[in-house]
Short mmCIF file of C-alpha atoms in Angstrom, two decimals:
data_model
loop_
_atom_site.label_atom_id
_atom_site.label_comp_id
_atom_site.label_asym_id
_atom_site.label_seq_id
_atom_site.Cartn_x
_atom_site.Cartn_y
_atom_site.Cartn_z
CA UNK B 25 -61.83 -31.63 37.15
CA UNK B 26 -59.54 -29.12 39.09
CA UNK B 27 -57.11 -27.08 37.31
CA UNK B 28 -54.08 -25.12 38.24
CA UNK B 29 -55.78 -21.59 39.07
CA UNK B 30 -53.53 -19.55 36.56
CA UNK B 31 -52.18 -21.45 33.41
CA UNK B 32 -50.31 -18.43 32.49
CA UNK B 33 -48.22 -19.24 35.00
CA UNK B 34 -47.37 -22.47 34.95
CA UNK B 35 -47.37 -22.05 30.93
CA UNK B 36 -44.58 -19.80 31.33
CA UNK B 37 -42.31 -21.96 34.37
CA UNK B 38 -42.75 -24.40 31.56
CA UNK B 39 -41.74 -22.34 28.71
CA UNK B 40 -38.67 -21.10 30.70
CA UNK B 41 -37.67 -24.15 32.45
CA UNK B 42 -37.91 -26.11 28.22
CA UNK B 43 -35.33 -23.44 27.23
CA UNK B 44 -33.07 -24.71 30.18
CA UNK B 45 -33.17 -28.27 29.02
CA UNK B 46 -32.48 -27.07 25.54
CA UNK B 47 -29.34 -24.90 26.43
CA UNK B 48 -28.24 -27.98 28.98
CA UNK B 49 -28.48 -30.35 26.09
CA UNK B 50 -26.56 -28.23 23.69
CA UNK B 51 -23.92 -27.36 26.65
CA UNK B 52 -23.36 -31.48 27.38
CA UNK B 53 -23.28 -32.72 23.84
CA UNK B 54 -21.69 -29.80 21.55
CA UNK B 55 -19.93 -28.30 24.07
CA UNK B 56 -18.65 -30.73 26.42
CA UNK B 57 -18.71 -34.17 24.48
CA UNK B 58 -18.62 -32.65 21.17
CA UNK B 59 -15.10 -31.11 22.82
CA UNK B 60 -13.42 -33.55 23.99
CA UNK B 61 -14.08 -36.90 22.41
CA UNK B 62 -11.90 -37.80 19.45
CA UNK B 63 -14.00 -40.20 17.44
CA UNK B 64 -13.05 -43.55 16.91
CA UNK B 65 -9.77 -42.74 18.66
CA UNK B 66 -10.09 -43.96 22.73
CA UNK B 67 -6.47 -42.29 23.33
CA UNK B 68 -7.34 -39.10 22.56
CA UNK B 69 -10.54 -39.27 24.33
CA UNK B 70 -9.23 -40.14 27.55
CA UNK B 71 -6.00 -37.55 27.18
CA UNK B 72 -9.04 -35.14 27.09
CA UNK B 73 -10.83 -36.33 29.87
CA UNK B 74 -7.61 -36.75 31.83
CA UNK B 75 -6.74 -33.27 31.25
CA UNK B 76 -10.33 -31.41 32.12
CA UNK B 77 -11.60 -33.39 34.41
CA UNK B 78 -13.70 -30.75 35.92
CA UNK B 79 -15.35 -29.99 32.44
CA UNK B 80 -16.38 -33.61 31.64
CA UNK B 81 -17.96 -33.39 35.41
CA UNK B 82 -19.78 -30.27 34.98
CA UNK B 83 -21.55 -32.08 31.90
CA UNK B 84 -22.51 -34.34 33.53
CA UNK B 85 -24.33 -32.22 36.07
CA UNK B 86 -25.68 -30.40 33.92
CA UNK B 87 -27.06 -32.65 32.17
CA UNK B 88 -28.60 -33.88 35.76
CA UNK B 89 -29.98 -30.44 36.22
CA UNK B 90 -31.57 -31.00 32.54
CA UNK B 91 -33.34 -34.05 33.99
CA UNK B 92 -34.70 -32.84 37.52
CA UNK B 93 -35.82 -29.77 34.73
CA UNK B 94 -37.79 -32.28 33.24
CA UNK B 95 -39.92 -33.26 35.65
CA UNK B 96 -41.34 -30.00 35.80
CA UNK B 97 -42.30 -29.58 32.27
CA UNK B 98 -44.18 -32.84 32.43
CA UNK B 99 -45.77 -31.80 34.98
CA UNK B 100 -46.90 -28.39 33.17
CA UNK B 101 -47.33 -29.91 30.20
CA UNK B 102 -49.77 -32.83 31.75
CA UNK B 103 -51.52 -29.90 33.46
CA UNK B 104 -51.71 -27.26 30.40
CA UNK B 105 -52.86 -30.46 27.81
CA UNK B 106 -55.38 -32.36 30.42
CA UNK B 107 -58.18 -30.54 29.34
CA UNK B 108 -57.97 -31.62 25.93
CA UNK B 109 -57.44 -35.69 26.40
CA UNK B 110 -57.11 -36.56 30.27
CA UNK B 111 -56.14 -39.84 29.21
CA UNK B 112 -53.54 -38.66 26.16
CA UNK B 113 -51.85 -36.35 28.97
CA UNK B 114 -51.73 -38.84 30.99
CA UNK B 115 -49.93 -40.97 28.57
CA UNK B 116 -47.68 -38.55 27.14
CA UNK B 117 -46.42 -37.93 31.04
CA UNK B 118 -46.18 -41.63 31.17
CA UNK B 119 -43.67 -42.19 28.26
CA UNK B 120 -41.92 -39.02 29.72
CA UNK B 121 -41.31 -40.34 32.44
CA UNK B 122 -39.72 -43.73 31.12
CA UNK B 123 -37.41 -41.40 28.86
CA UNK B 124 -35.97 -39.24 31.64
CA UNK B 125 -35.61 -42.29 34.03
CA UNK B 126 -33.46 -43.89 30.53
CA UNK B 127 -31.66 -40.68 30.31
CA UNK B 128 -30.72 -40.40 34.02
CA UNK B 129 -29.19 -44.00 34.46
CA UNK B 130 -27.12 -43.73 30.94
CA UNK B 131 -25.38 -40.87 32.64
CA UNK B 132 -23.85 -43.46 35.00
CA UNK B 133 -21.37 -44.63 32.02
CA UNK B 134 -19.79 -41.02 31.26
CA UNK B 135 -18.41 -41.48 34.73
CA UNK B 136 -16.68 -44.75 33.24
CA UNK B 137 -14.28 -42.94 31.51
CA UNK B 138 -13.99 -40.43 34.06
CA UNK B 139 -12.48 -43.00 36.84
CA UNK B 140 -10.59 -44.73 34.54
CA UNK B 141 -8.60 -41.58 33.59
CA UNK B 142 -7.93 -40.93 37.18
CA UNK B 143 -4.96 -42.93 38.46
CA UNK B 144 -4.70 -46.73 38.23
CA UNK B 145 -6.49 -48.39 41.33
CA UNK B 146 -5.15 -51.42 42.60
CA UNK B 147 -8.58 -53.02 41.12
CA UNK B 148 -7.56 -52.37 37.41
CA UNK B 149 -3.90 -53.75 37.34
CA UNK B 150 -4.08 -56.23 35.85
CA UNK B 151 -5.48 -53.72 32.62
CA UNK B 152 -2.46 -51.23 30.93
CA UNK B 153 -3.26 -47.87 29.70
CA UNK B 154 -4.95 -49.00 25.93
CA UNK B 155 -7.02 -51.07 27.17
CA UNK B 156 -8.52 -48.83 30.17
CA UNK B 157 -8.85 -46.29 27.35
CA UNK B 158 -10.97 -49.13 25.40
CA UNK B 159 -13.35 -49.46 28.08
CA UNK B 160 -13.88 -45.86 28.84
CA UNK B 161 -14.39 -45.35 25.15
CA UNK B 162 -17.06 -48.04 24.93
CA UNK B 163 -18.37 -47.04 27.74
CA UNK B 164 -18.95 -43.03 25.69
CA UNK B 165 -19.86 -45.43 22.84
CA UNK B 166 -22.83 -47.62 25.12
CA UNK B 167 -24.19 -44.22 26.46
CA UNK B 168 -24.57 -42.66 23.09
CA UNK B 169 -26.57 -45.67 22.15
CA UNK B 170 -28.69 -45.23 25.52
CA UNK B 171 -29.84 -41.66 24.53
CA UNK B 172 -30.78 -43.19 21.59
CA UNK B 173 -32.58 -45.84 23.09
CA UNK B 174 -34.05 -42.68 25.54
CA UNK B 175 -35.16 -40.72 22.34
CA UNK B 176 -37.36 -43.82 20.87
CA UNK B 177 -39.70 -42.65 24.05
CA UNK B 178 -39.52 -38.94 23.37
CA UNK B 179 -40.35 -39.38 19.95
CA UNK B 180 -43.54 -40.86 21.20
CA UNK B 181 -43.91 -38.03 23.51
CA UNK B 182 -43.75 -35.14 20.72
CA UNK B 183 -46.17 -37.25 18.77
CA UNK B 184 -48.55 -37.49 21.22
CA UNK B 185 -47.97 -34.23 22.50
CA UNK B 186 -47.94 -32.61 19.01
CA UNK B 187 -51.29 -34.20 18.56
CA UNK B 188 -52.60 -32.82 21.93
CA UNK B 189 -51.70 -29.22 20.78
CA UNK B 190 -53.18 -29.40 17.59
CA UNK B 191 -56.94 -30.64 18.98
CA UNK B 192 -56.43 -28.00 21.66
CA UNK B 193 -57.82 -25.16 20.73
CA UNK B 194 -55.56 -22.85 23.26
CA UNK B 195 -52.19 -23.59 21.72
CA UNK B 196 -51.36 -22.66 17.98
CA UNK B 197 -51.65 -26.28 15.22
CA UNK B 198 -48.55 -25.03 13.92
CA UNK B 199 -46.17 -25.97 16.61
CA UNK B 200 -49.01 -29.02 17.45
CA UNK B 201 -48.02 -30.13 13.33
CA UNK B 202 -43.71 -29.22 14.50
CA UNK B 203 -43.54 -31.14 17.33
CA UNK B 204 -45.06 -34.54 15.70
CA UNK B 205 -42.75 -33.80 13.07
CA UNK B 206 -40.17 -33.75 15.70
CA UNK B 207 -41.03 -37.19 17.09
CA UNK B 208 -40.97 -38.76 13.41
CA UNK B 209 -37.70 -37.53 12.99
CA UNK B 210 -36.77 -38.83 17.03
CA UNK B 211 -37.97 -42.44 16.31
CA UNK B 212 -36.49 -42.21 12.39
CA UNK B 213 -33.21 -41.47 13.97
CA UNK B 214 -33.12 -43.60 16.74
CA UNK B 215 -34.08 -45.97 14.81
CA UNK B 216 -31.25 -45.60 11.93
CA UNK B 217 -28.72 -45.25 15.09
CA UNK B 218 -29.70 -49.09 15.49
CA UNK B 219 -29.83 -50.52 12.68
CA UNK B 220 -28.03 -48.09 10.26
CA UNK B 221 -25.77 -46.17 12.18
CA UNK B 222 -23.50 -45.12 9.24
CA UNK B 223 -27.00 -43.73 7.53
CA UNK B 224 -28.06 -42.10 11.22
CA UNK B 225 -24.69 -40.67 11.63
CA UNK B 226 -25.14 -38.93 7.91
CA UNK B 227 -29.10 -37.71 8.69
CA UNK B 228 -28.63 -36.61 12.36
CA UNK B 229 -28.00 -33.17 11.24
CA UNK B 230 -30.70 -32.89 8.91
CA UNK B 231 -32.90 -35.16 11.74
CA UNK B 232 -32.23 -33.07 14.46
CA UNK B 233 -33.05 -29.63 13.19
CA UNK B 234 -36.81 -30.13 13.00
CA UNK B 235 -36.23 -30.73 16.22
CA UNK B 236 -34.67 -28.20 17.33
CA UNK B 237 -36.74 -25.64 15.31
CA UNK B 238 -40.22 -27.24 16.71
CA UNK B 239 -39.44 -27.83 20.48
CA UNK B 240 -37.55 -24.07 20.60
CA UNK B 241 -40.72 -22.68 19.05
CA UNK B 242 -42.82 -24.00 21.56
CA UNK B 243 -40.63 -23.88 24.89
CA UNK B 244 -40.46 -19.80 23.59
CA UNK B 245 -44.79 -19.75 22.90
CA UNK B 246 -44.97 -20.89 26.21
CA UNK B 247 -42.58 -18.47 27.51
CA UNK B 248 -43.99 -15.77 25.62
CA UNK B 249 -47.62 -16.05 25.49
CA UNK B 250 -48.99 -19.02 26.98
CA UNK B 251 -52.10 -20.29 26.55
CA UNK B 252 -55.61 -19.12 25.62
CA UNK B 253 -57.32 -18.80 28.98
CA UNK B 254 -60.47 -18.43 27.49
CA UNK B 255 -60.11 -21.80 25.09
CA UNK B 256 -58.43 -23.52 27.83
CA UNK B 257 -60.74 -23.08 30.13
CA UNK B 258 -64.07 -23.78 27.46
CA UNK B 259 -61.78 -26.90 26.89
CA UNK B 260 -62.02 -27.59 30.74
CA UNK B 261 -65.35 -27.02 31.17
CA UNK B 262 -65.82 -29.76 28.44
CA UNK B 263 -63.29 -32.46 29.95
#
């Protein structure tokens, strides 16, 4: 079995890009949509987007950058975890690809309120302003649910990935446990979003905190410490 000759370089690249993903996600969800989407108020949301369309577009662009980085991080994690179990590392990769594909397609919904806020083209002549605002807000709400659907797959990623980290011997078991806890939180959050959205709204901050701590810890560990190279090559030799 072949392996990258410099696993530390790969680990640090993955850690750096993982931090970019975390920062981009916070920017898009909190700084852009968190500041522009008025919960339950389609008119106010449409007014915010119409007033600062550049910020809304930047949020979408940063989200897409995040998903490009996702692909490189998937590749790095596959290479780093393959010596522990090639089959499970491939499963992590496949689940992660589905998650990213869902989230990338989901971003198209964020273009709907943007288009509806930029004038009133002829093909929308039959709709008045409140109807257009309602359509834009509906697209944003569907995007929120699409995000939850994608995170079901990412929750599964974290559960299997955490198991492999714990088994690896060249990455900290504690981070593996934290990633599994994060995976469980993602799955619970998405399940509640679909079945009990009111409860999900109340628990969302508490469910996302373990996810942020786990992923930030993993990213920083990869960037600063990397892997135990000797243990990595021993695991590779046994594979």
